[in-house]
Short mmCIF file of C-alpha atoms in Angstrom, two decimals:
data_model
loop_
_atom_site.label_atom_id
_atom_site.label_comp_id
_atom_site.label_asym_id
_atom_site.label_seq_id
_atom_site.Cartn_x
_atom_site.Cartn_y
_atom_site.Cartn_z
CA MET A 231 132.78 47.32 165.88
CA ALA A 232 130.52 44.92 167.68
CA ASN A 233 127.42 45.74 165.56
CA VAL A 234 126.58 46.62 161.91
CA VAL A 235 123.59 48.37 160.42
CA VAL A 236 122.83 47.67 156.75
CA VAL A 237 120.86 50.22 154.87
CA GLY A 238 119.84 50.68 151.19
CA ALA A 239 121.72 53.61 149.71
CA GLN A 240 119.46 54.16 146.61
CA TRP A 241 115.69 53.53 145.93
CA GLY A 242 115.57 49.91 147.33
CA ASP A 243 116.21 46.57 145.58
CA GLU A 244 120.03 47.03 146.05
CA GLY A 245 120.66 43.49 147.30
CA LYS A 246 120.61 44.16 150.99
CA GLY A 247 119.36 40.60 151.87
CA ARG A 248 122.31 39.19 149.99
CA LEU A 249 124.79 41.31 152.02
CA VAL A 250 123.02 40.63 155.32
CA ASP A 251 123.35 36.94 154.41
CA TRP A 252 127.06 37.30 153.93
CA LEU A 253 127.63 39.34 156.97
CA ALA A 254 125.49 37.06 159.16
CA GLY A 255 128.42 34.64 158.93
CA GLU A 256 130.17 37.04 161.37
CA ALA A 257 127.07 37.87 163.49
CA ASP A 258 125.27 36.34 166.35
CA VAL A 259 121.74 37.98 165.96
CA VAL A 260 120.18 39.51 162.88
CA ALA A 261 117.34 42.12 163.54
CA ARG A 262 114.87 43.61 161.11
CA TYR A 263 114.08 47.14 162.19
CA ASN A 264 111.63 48.75 159.67
CA GLY A 265 109.26 48.19 156.76
CA GLY A 266 107.12 45.21 156.28
CA HIS A 267 106.34 42.49 153.72
CA ASN A 268 106.29 45.16 150.90
CA ALA A 269 110.06 44.62 150.69
CA GLY A 270 111.55 41.35 149.54
CA HIS A 271 115.00 39.73 149.67
CA THR A 272 116.21 36.98 147.41
CA LEU A 273 119.00 34.65 148.58
CA VAL A 274 120.56 31.87 146.53
CA VAL A 275 122.17 29.30 148.69
CA ASP A 276 123.63 26.16 147.01
CA GLY A 277 121.06 26.41 144.28
CA THR A 278 118.08 26.86 146.81
CA ILE A 279 116.20 30.21 146.36
CA TYR A 280 114.89 31.80 149.44
CA LYS A 281 112.46 34.72 148.97
CA LEU A 282 112.11 36.60 152.18
CA ALA A 283 109.93 39.48 153.22
CA LEU A 284 109.38 39.62 156.87
CA LEU A 285 111.83 36.99 158.24
CA PRO A 286 115.43 38.16 158.92
CA SER A 287 117.78 37.07 156.23
CA GLY A 288 120.19 35.69 158.89
CA LEU A 289 117.86 32.79 159.61
CA VAL A 290 119.23 31.23 156.54
CA ARG A 291 122.67 31.25 157.99
CA GLY A 292 121.41 29.66 161.25
CA LYS A 293 121.51 32.81 163.22
CA PHE A 294 118.94 34.12 165.74
CA GLY A 295 116.40 36.49 164.12
CA VAL A 296 114.52 39.38 165.48
CA ILE A 297 111.54 41.21 164.05
CA GLY A 298 111.69 44.64 165.70
CA ASN A 299 108.98 47.04 166.78
CA GLY A 300 109.72 49.27 163.79
CA VAL A 301 108.40 46.49 161.49
CA ALA A 302 104.82 46.64 160.24
CA LEU A 303 103.75 42.88 160.90
CA ASP A 304 101.13 41.21 158.83
CA PRO A 305 100.58 37.99 160.83
CA GLU A 306 99.07 36.13 157.98
CA ALA A 307 101.93 37.06 155.66
CA LEU A 308 104.38 35.97 158.31
CA LEU A 309 102.85 32.57 158.96
CA ALA A 310 102.62 31.98 155.15
CA GLU A 311 106.34 32.89 154.74
CA ILE A 312 107.40 30.56 157.58
CA SER A 313 105.43 27.75 155.92
CA ARG A 314 107.28 28.48 152.52
CA VAL A 315 110.71 28.32 154.04
CA GLU A 316 110.01 25.33 156.09
CA GLN A 317 109.19 23.51 152.80
CA LEU A 318 112.68 24.47 151.77
CA GLY A 319 114.19 22.81 155.00
CA LEU A 320 114.54 25.99 157.01
CA SER A 321 113.01 25.53 160.46
CA VAL A 322 111.57 28.63 162.24
CA SER A 323 110.51 28.55 165.89
CA PRO A 324 110.70 30.63 169.04
CA ASP A 325 114.29 29.08 169.45
CA ASN A 326 115.58 31.15 166.52
CA LEU A 327 113.02 33.98 166.04
CA ALA A 328 111.60 36.73 168.35
CA ILE A 329 109.02 39.23 167.54
CA ALA A 330 108.69 42.52 169.43
CA GLU A 331 105.73 42.73 171.62
CA ASN A 332 105.04 46.34 170.49
CA ALA A 333 105.28 45.58 166.69
CA THR A 334 102.30 47.08 164.93
CA LEU A 335 100.02 44.72 163.04
CA VAL A 336 98.84 44.95 159.48
CA LEU A 337 95.18 43.94 158.95
CA PRO A 338 92.98 43.29 155.98
CA VAL A 339 91.39 46.70 156.36
CA HIS A 340 94.73 48.34 155.78
CA ARG A 341 95.17 46.48 152.45
CA ALA A 342 91.55 47.50 151.45
CA VAL A 343 92.18 51.13 152.23
CA ASP A 344 95.56 51.01 150.50
CA LEU A 345 93.95 49.70 147.32
CA ALA A 346 91.04 52.14 147.43
CA GLN A 347 93.44 55.18 147.96
CA GLU A 348 95.64 54.21 145.07
CA LYS A 349 92.61 54.01 142.77
CA LEU A 350 91.30 57.42 143.91
CA LEU A 351 94.59 59.32 143.53
CA LYS A 352 95.15 61.21 140.19
CA VAL A 353 98.76 60.38 140.47
CA PRO A 354 99.01 57.04 142.42
CA ILE A 355 102.05 56.70 144.79
CA GLY A 356 102.77 53.22 143.54
CA THR A 357 102.58 51.38 146.83
CA THR A 358 102.66 47.57 146.82
CA LEU A 359 99.13 47.51 148.14
CA ARG A 360 100.21 45.54 151.13
CA GLY A 361 98.60 47.98 153.62
CA ILE A 362 101.94 48.92 155.30
CA GLY A 363 101.58 52.70 155.11
CA LEU A 364 97.99 52.41 156.54
CA ALA A 365 99.20 50.37 159.43
CA TYR A 366 101.87 53.02 160.22
CA GLU A 367 99.15 55.71 160.04
CA ASP A 368 97.17 53.84 162.56
CA LYS A 369 100.26 53.38 164.79
CA VAL A 370 100.93 57.11 164.82
CA GLY A 371 97.16 57.79 165.18
CA ARG A 372 97.32 55.69 168.45
CA ARG A 373 94.57 53.39 167.31
CA GLY A 374 96.70 50.55 165.97
CA LEU A 375 96.89 46.93 167.16
CA ARG A 376 100.16 45.40 168.29
CA ALA A 377 101.61 41.98 168.71
CA CYS A 378 101.04 42.06 172.45
CA ASP A 379 97.30 42.73 171.97
CA LEU A 380 96.90 39.10 170.55
CA ALA A 381 97.31 37.85 174.11
CA ASP A 382 93.86 39.38 175.18
CA ILE A 383 91.41 38.79 172.41
CA ASP A 384 88.51 40.31 174.28
CA ALA A 385 90.36 43.70 174.85
CA LEU A 386 91.62 43.28 171.27
CA ALA A 387 88.06 43.21 169.95
CA GLU A 388 87.22 46.48 171.49
CA LYS A 389 90.36 48.11 170.03
CA LEU A 390 89.50 46.62 166.71
CA ASP A 391 86.04 48.20 166.87
CA ALA A 392 87.63 51.58 167.37
CA LEU A 393 90.10 51.15 164.54
CA LEU A 394 87.22 50.06 162.19
CA ASP A 395 84.95 52.91 163.17
CA TYR A 396 87.72 55.27 161.97
CA HIS A 397 88.32 53.50 158.69
CA ASN A 398 84.62 52.90 157.96
CA ALA A 399 83.87 56.69 158.16
CA TRP A 400 86.32 56.97 155.34
CA PHE A 401 84.81 54.16 153.36
CA LYS A 402 81.25 55.54 153.84
CA GLY A 403 82.54 59.00 152.64
CA PHE A 404 83.51 57.51 149.31
CA GLY A 405 80.48 55.20 149.04
CA LEU A 406 82.43 52.12 149.62
CA GLU A 407 81.63 49.02 151.72
CA GLY A 408 83.37 49.06 155.15
CA PHE A 409 84.48 46.27 157.54
CA SER A 410 82.77 44.66 160.55
CA ARG A 411 84.44 43.14 163.59
CA ASN A 412 83.45 39.59 162.32
CA THR A 413 85.47 40.01 159.06
CA ILE A 414 88.77 40.33 160.95
CA LEU A 415 88.43 39.14 164.48
CA PRO A 416 88.15 35.37 163.56
CA MET A 417 91.53 35.60 161.73
CA LEU A 418 93.21 37.27 164.65
CA ARG A 419 91.76 34.49 167.00
CA ASP A 420 93.17 31.98 164.65
CA VAL A 421 96.73 33.35 164.22
CA ALA A 422 97.18 34.36 167.92
CA PRO A 423 98.29 31.06 169.35
CA ARG A 424 100.73 30.65 166.48
CA ILE A 425 102.22 34.17 166.72
CA LEU A 426 102.38 34.62 170.54
CA PRO A 427 105.12 32.15 171.16
CA PHE A 428 107.45 34.41 169.32
CA VAL A 429 106.37 37.61 171.04
CA ARG A 430 108.78 39.08 173.73
CA PRO A 431 110.54 42.29 174.69
CA VAL A 432 113.20 42.24 172.06
CA TRP A 433 114.79 45.43 173.40
CA ALA A 434 115.82 43.43 176.48
CA LEU A 435 117.12 40.55 174.43
CA LEU A 436 119.27 42.82 172.24
CA SER A 437 120.55 44.58 175.25
CA GLU A 438 121.62 41.40 176.88
CA GLN A 439 123.27 40.21 173.72
CA SER A 440 125.15 43.54 173.26
CA ASP A 441 126.20 43.52 176.91
CA ALA A 442 127.65 39.95 176.38
CA GLY A 443 129.67 41.22 173.40
CA LYS A 444 127.69 39.48 170.73
CA HIS A 445 127.68 40.83 167.21
CA ILE A 446 124.27 42.23 166.25
CA LEU A 447 123.38 42.83 162.54
CA PHE A 448 120.61 45.25 161.89
CA GLU A 449 118.79 44.52 158.65
CA GLY A 450 117.05 47.50 157.00
CA SER A 451 114.42 47.40 154.24
CA GLN A 452 113.85 49.84 151.46
CA ALA A 453 116.35 52.64 151.17
CA VAL A 454 117.45 56.17 152.01
CA MET A 455 115.78 57.58 149.02
CA LEU A 456 112.48 56.09 150.14
CA ASP A 457 112.72 57.56 153.58
CA ILE A 458 109.59 59.40 154.70
CA ASP A 459 111.76 62.43 155.61
CA TRP A 460 114.91 62.14 153.24
CA GLY A 461 113.47 60.46 150.28
CA THR A 462 111.84 61.64 147.11
CA TYR A 463 108.66 62.73 148.90
CA PRO A 464 105.80 61.87 148.37
CA TYR A 465 107.00 58.88 146.44
CA VAL A 466 108.47 57.24 149.58
CA THR A 467 107.70 54.46 152.03
CA SER A 468 105.93 55.17 155.31
CA SER A 469 108.78 54.44 157.75
CA SER A 470 112.27 55.84 158.49
CA THR A 471 114.83 53.93 156.33
CA VAL A 472 118.09 55.67 157.50
CA ALA A 473 120.56 53.93 159.94
CA SER A 474 119.29 55.67 163.04
CA ALA A 475 115.92 53.90 162.46
CA ALA A 476 117.65 50.73 163.75
CA ALA A 477 117.74 52.23 167.24
CA THR A 478 114.06 53.27 167.28
CA GLY A 479 112.89 50.27 165.48
CA THR A 480 114.50 47.75 167.94
CA GLY A 481 114.89 49.54 171.23
CA ILE A 482 118.73 49.41 171.26
CA GLY A 483 120.53 52.70 172.07
CA THR A 484 121.94 54.66 169.18
CA SER A 485 125.45 54.43 170.75
CA ARG A 486 125.33 50.69 170.17
CA LEU A 487 124.56 50.76 166.54
CA GLY A 488 128.12 50.45 165.43
CA HIS A 489 129.28 50.41 161.72
CA VAL A 490 126.76 51.59 159.16
CA LEU A 491 127.10 49.70 155.76
CA GLY A 492 125.23 51.17 152.74
CA VAL A 493 124.41 48.91 149.78
CA THR A 494 124.26 50.33 146.15
CA LYS A 495 124.04 48.57 142.89
CA ALA A 496 126.60 49.41 140.22
CA TYR A 497 123.81 51.10 138.39
CA ALA A 498 120.45 52.39 139.56
CA THR A 499 116.87 51.01 139.57
CA ARG A 500 113.52 52.30 140.70
CA VAL A 501 109.89 51.17 140.55
CA GLY A 502 106.80 53.37 140.07
CA GLU A 503 106.32 56.54 138.12
CA ASP A 504 108.29 58.83 140.35
CA PRO A 505 111.31 61.07 139.45
CA PHE A 506 114.26 59.00 138.49
CA PRO A 507 117.05 61.34 137.11
CA THR A 508 119.45 58.79 135.62
CA GLU A 509 116.81 56.49 134.05
CA ILE A 510 117.87 55.14 130.62
CA GLN A 511 114.90 54.92 128.30
CA ASP A 512 116.48 53.06 125.39
CA GLU A 513 117.79 49.57 124.67
CA ILE A 514 120.64 50.11 127.26
CA GLY A 515 117.97 50.43 130.03
CA VAL A 516 116.27 47.29 128.65
CA LEU A 517 119.49 45.47 128.62
CA LEU A 518 120.32 46.30 132.32
CA ARG A 519 116.78 45.05 133.23
CA GLU A 520 117.32 41.77 131.52
CA LYS A 521 120.96 41.22 132.67
CA GLY A 522 120.07 42.31 136.27
CA ARG A 523 116.80 40.45 136.31
CA GLU A 524 115.20 43.55 137.57
CA PHE A 525 111.78 42.46 138.68
CA GLY A 526 110.14 42.81 141.99
CA VAL A 527 110.45 39.95 144.36
CA ASN A 528 106.94 40.26 145.78
CA THR A 529 105.13 42.14 143.05
CA GLY A 530 106.96 41.00 139.83
CA ARG A 531 106.88 44.59 138.66
CA PRO A 532 109.61 45.51 136.10
CA ARG A 533 112.03 47.95 137.57
CA ARG A 534 113.18 51.11 135.75
CA CYS A 535 116.98 51.14 135.12
CA GLY A 536 119.59 53.76 134.78
CA TRP A 537 123.14 54.73 135.33
CA LEU A 538 124.50 55.00 138.79
CA ASP A 539 123.64 58.38 140.43
CA GLY A 540 126.85 59.23 142.32
CA ALA A 541 125.48 62.54 143.49
CA GLN A 542 122.49 60.96 145.02
CA LEU A 543 124.76 58.19 146.51
CA ARG A 544 127.02 60.86 148.12
CA GLN A 545 123.87 62.53 149.62
CA SER A 546 122.72 59.08 151.13
CA VAL A 547 126.16 58.55 152.58
CA LYS A 548 125.97 61.88 154.49
CA VAL A 549 122.21 61.66 155.50
CA SER A 550 122.46 58.07 156.94
CA GLY A 551 126.02 58.25 158.27
CA ILE A 552 127.32 55.45 155.99
CA ASP A 553 130.69 54.27 157.00
CA SER A 554 131.30 52.00 154.03
CA LEU A 555 129.57 50.87 150.88
CA ALA A 556 128.94 47.49 149.31
CA LEU A 557 128.73 47.67 145.53
CA ALA A 558 126.33 45.07 144.12
CA LYS A 559 125.86 43.49 140.84
CA LEU A 560 129.10 44.62 139.27
CA ASP A 561 128.73 41.67 136.78
CA VAL A 562 125.58 43.16 135.19
CA LEU A 563 127.90 45.89 133.61
CA ASP A 564 129.94 43.25 131.80
CA GLY A 565 130.18 43.86 128.09
CA PHE A 566 129.14 47.54 127.91
CA ASP A 567 131.34 49.77 125.72
CA TYR A 568 131.10 52.56 128.25
CA ILE A 569 129.49 53.17 131.72
CA GLN A 570 128.33 56.51 133.02
CA VAL A 571 128.03 57.82 136.62
CA CYS A 572 126.14 61.11 137.39
CA VAL A 573 128.37 63.30 139.65
CA ALA A 574 126.19 66.54 139.82
CA TYR A 575 123.00 68.29 138.46
CA ASP A 576 122.41 71.35 136.43
CA ILE A 577 119.19 73.05 137.65
CA ASP A 578 118.36 76.19 135.76
CA GLY A 579 122.03 76.83 134.90
CA ARG A 580 123.32 76.18 138.42
CA THR A 581 125.44 73.22 139.26
CA THR A 582 124.46 71.43 142.49
CA ALA A 583 125.82 68.26 144.10
CA SER A 584 122.61 67.36 145.85
CA LEU A 585 119.09 66.35 144.70
CA PRO A 586 116.49 68.95 145.50
CA ALA A 587 113.86 68.10 148.06
CA GLY A 588 111.04 69.41 145.76
CA LEU A 589 109.65 67.32 142.88
CA ALA A 590 109.79 70.40 140.48
CA GLY A 591 113.54 70.72 141.04
CA GLN A 592 114.11 67.09 140.64
CA LEU A 593 112.23 67.01 137.21
CA ARG A 594 114.25 70.02 135.97
CA ALA A 595 117.55 68.49 136.81
CA LYS A 596 120.00 67.87 133.99
CA LEU A 597 122.74 65.39 134.63
CA ILE A 598 126.41 65.94 134.63
CA PHE A 599 128.22 62.63 133.91
CA GLU A 600 131.62 61.00 134.24
CA ARG A 601 132.10 58.40 131.54
CA PHE A 602 134.30 55.21 132.04
CA LYS A 603 135.47 52.71 129.61
CA GLY A 604 133.69 49.34 129.96
CA TRP A 605 135.21 45.94 130.10
CA LYS A 606 134.65 42.81 127.88
CA GLN A 607 135.92 40.23 130.29
CA SER A 608 133.31 38.79 132.52
CA VAL A 609 133.77 39.41 136.20
CA LYS A 610 131.07 36.97 137.32
CA GLY A 611 132.06 34.89 140.28
CA MET A 612 135.38 36.68 140.88
CA THR A 613 136.40 36.86 144.55
CA ARG A 614 139.64 38.84 144.38
CA PHE A 615 139.84 42.58 143.49
CA SER A 616 143.13 41.99 141.77
CA ASP A 617 141.48 39.64 139.35
CA LEU A 618 139.01 42.29 138.05
CA PRO A 619 139.77 43.74 134.55
CA SER A 620 141.68 47.08 134.78
CA GLU A 621 138.58 49.03 133.54
CA ALA A 622 136.39 47.48 136.21
CA ARG A 623 139.03 48.21 138.98
CA GLU A 624 139.06 51.82 137.77
CA PHE A 625 135.28 52.12 137.86
CA VAL A 626 135.18 50.68 141.45
CA LYS A 627 137.77 53.09 142.60
CA SER A 628 135.89 55.94 141.01
CA VAL A 629 132.61 54.98 142.76
CA GLU A 630 134.41 55.21 146.01
CA ARG A 631 135.81 58.69 145.15
CA ILE A 632 132.45 59.99 143.93
CA ALA A 633 130.39 58.60 146.78
CA GLY A 634 132.84 59.78 149.41
CA ALA A 635 132.92 56.45 151.25
CA PRO A 636 135.19 53.43 151.14
CA LEU A 637 133.92 50.24 149.63
CA SER A 638 133.85 47.08 151.76
CA HIS A 639 132.27 44.47 149.46
CA ILE A 640 131.68 43.96 145.73
CA THR A 641 129.27 41.31 144.55
CA THR A 642 129.95 39.69 141.22
CA GLY A 643 127.10 37.11 140.82
CA PRO A 644 123.89 35.92 142.47
CA ASP A 645 125.45 33.15 144.69
CA ARG A 646 126.47 34.14 148.23
CA ASN A 647 130.15 33.27 147.42
CA ASP A 648 130.33 35.60 144.42
CA THR A 649 131.70 38.34 146.69
CA ILE A 650 134.87 40.34 146.90
CA VAL A 651 135.68 41.33 150.44
CA LEU A 652 137.70 44.40 150.86
CA ARG A 653 137.06 45.38 154.56
CA SER A 654 135.17 43.71 157.37
CA PRO A 655 132.52 46.03 158.77
CA PHE A 656 132.76 44.07 162.13
CA GLY A 657 136.36 44.99 162.38
CA ASN A 658 137.66 41.52 161.65
CA LYS A 659 140.98 41.34 159.73
CA VAL A 660 140.76 40.68 155.98
CA SER A 661 143.36 38.88 154.27
CA GLU A 662 146.11 40.82 152.57
CA ALA A 663 145.17 39.19 149.18
CA LEU A 664 141.73 40.89 149.45
CA THR A 665 142.87 44.29 150.79
CA PHE A 666 141.58 47.19 148.58
CA ALA A 667 144.61 48.89 146.99
#
């Protein structure tokens, strides 16, 4: 396969940036295709910690990065992120980063509406308050601003007026203060000359790279269970997070997407107050959070923790067309007496292998578990499958069986080299010593 698409197979925070960083070693271009700066990736490289949100993770590997049209781009957040990574020694310029000319812009008004809506809802969605969803709403409503609009500030000002007229009517209806052109236009005028050098038709760039036989790695944010259609609606993100979004979010044809790699933790996490069937609400859940350092990269919010939901994982494999899985954070399960994996649900006395679309059904679901013996030996830093304790090997093989997809990678620690490679999604040969048996 020439190209690889990376998707989250749970509710996000699976460690996709880490896997993209690893796979970037075999790629030529790394392209972000959805989401915004509401999703963070943490990379640890030789002791240096990179916290990325909008920048493609492959930049850390020295690869060319693309921010696709499917990304909601906050220009202020992007420039601040570029400044942060440059302080760590990572240079970002038009020589190694391109932004799609038709990427939608996130504006201060979007953040303000996001915050106001969350306060007004009886049951908040639990957004990151970054305005991402509101920017997508404007995009679909055909009143949004795009990166290419920064090239003509006069025309942009008129488009901004139309956008603000729409939102100010909403503010007025709730007795809130709205926005004027002068509260946003100066910022756009300031960022335009710094953003425009990156802006170009990335669909053409990616097509040229693909025609030349280059490896393109498509980096997704959030996860299948947060997809606007296939996630636990309405507690979802505002974009498509399944693999097919890589085509619509970058302009490359679906036939060129290649191998789909899903990323899952060895357990499960979720943020917000939404349904989470396998959540553990005792000391085991707390221990998973502490060992896994389960706190949001951007928000610092503690994540809820639970056992791996194999039935949900199997559903994600089917919906997103996942060809192989990467199992992350196996080392977090070190020392547990036993480990459980949900394999099905009992809903009103009926066994089902899939999570219902409706919230009521999700809340009534009783879990059917398989239990596995834990291991006492630490797997941290291991790079060979054969070196894992027998109990860990049995657990890994069972995850593959339950999910219905082969495993390609296992991560055993936070460093980029703490990785067991079982198969190469790019089709490159893996040494016999690392072949999954």
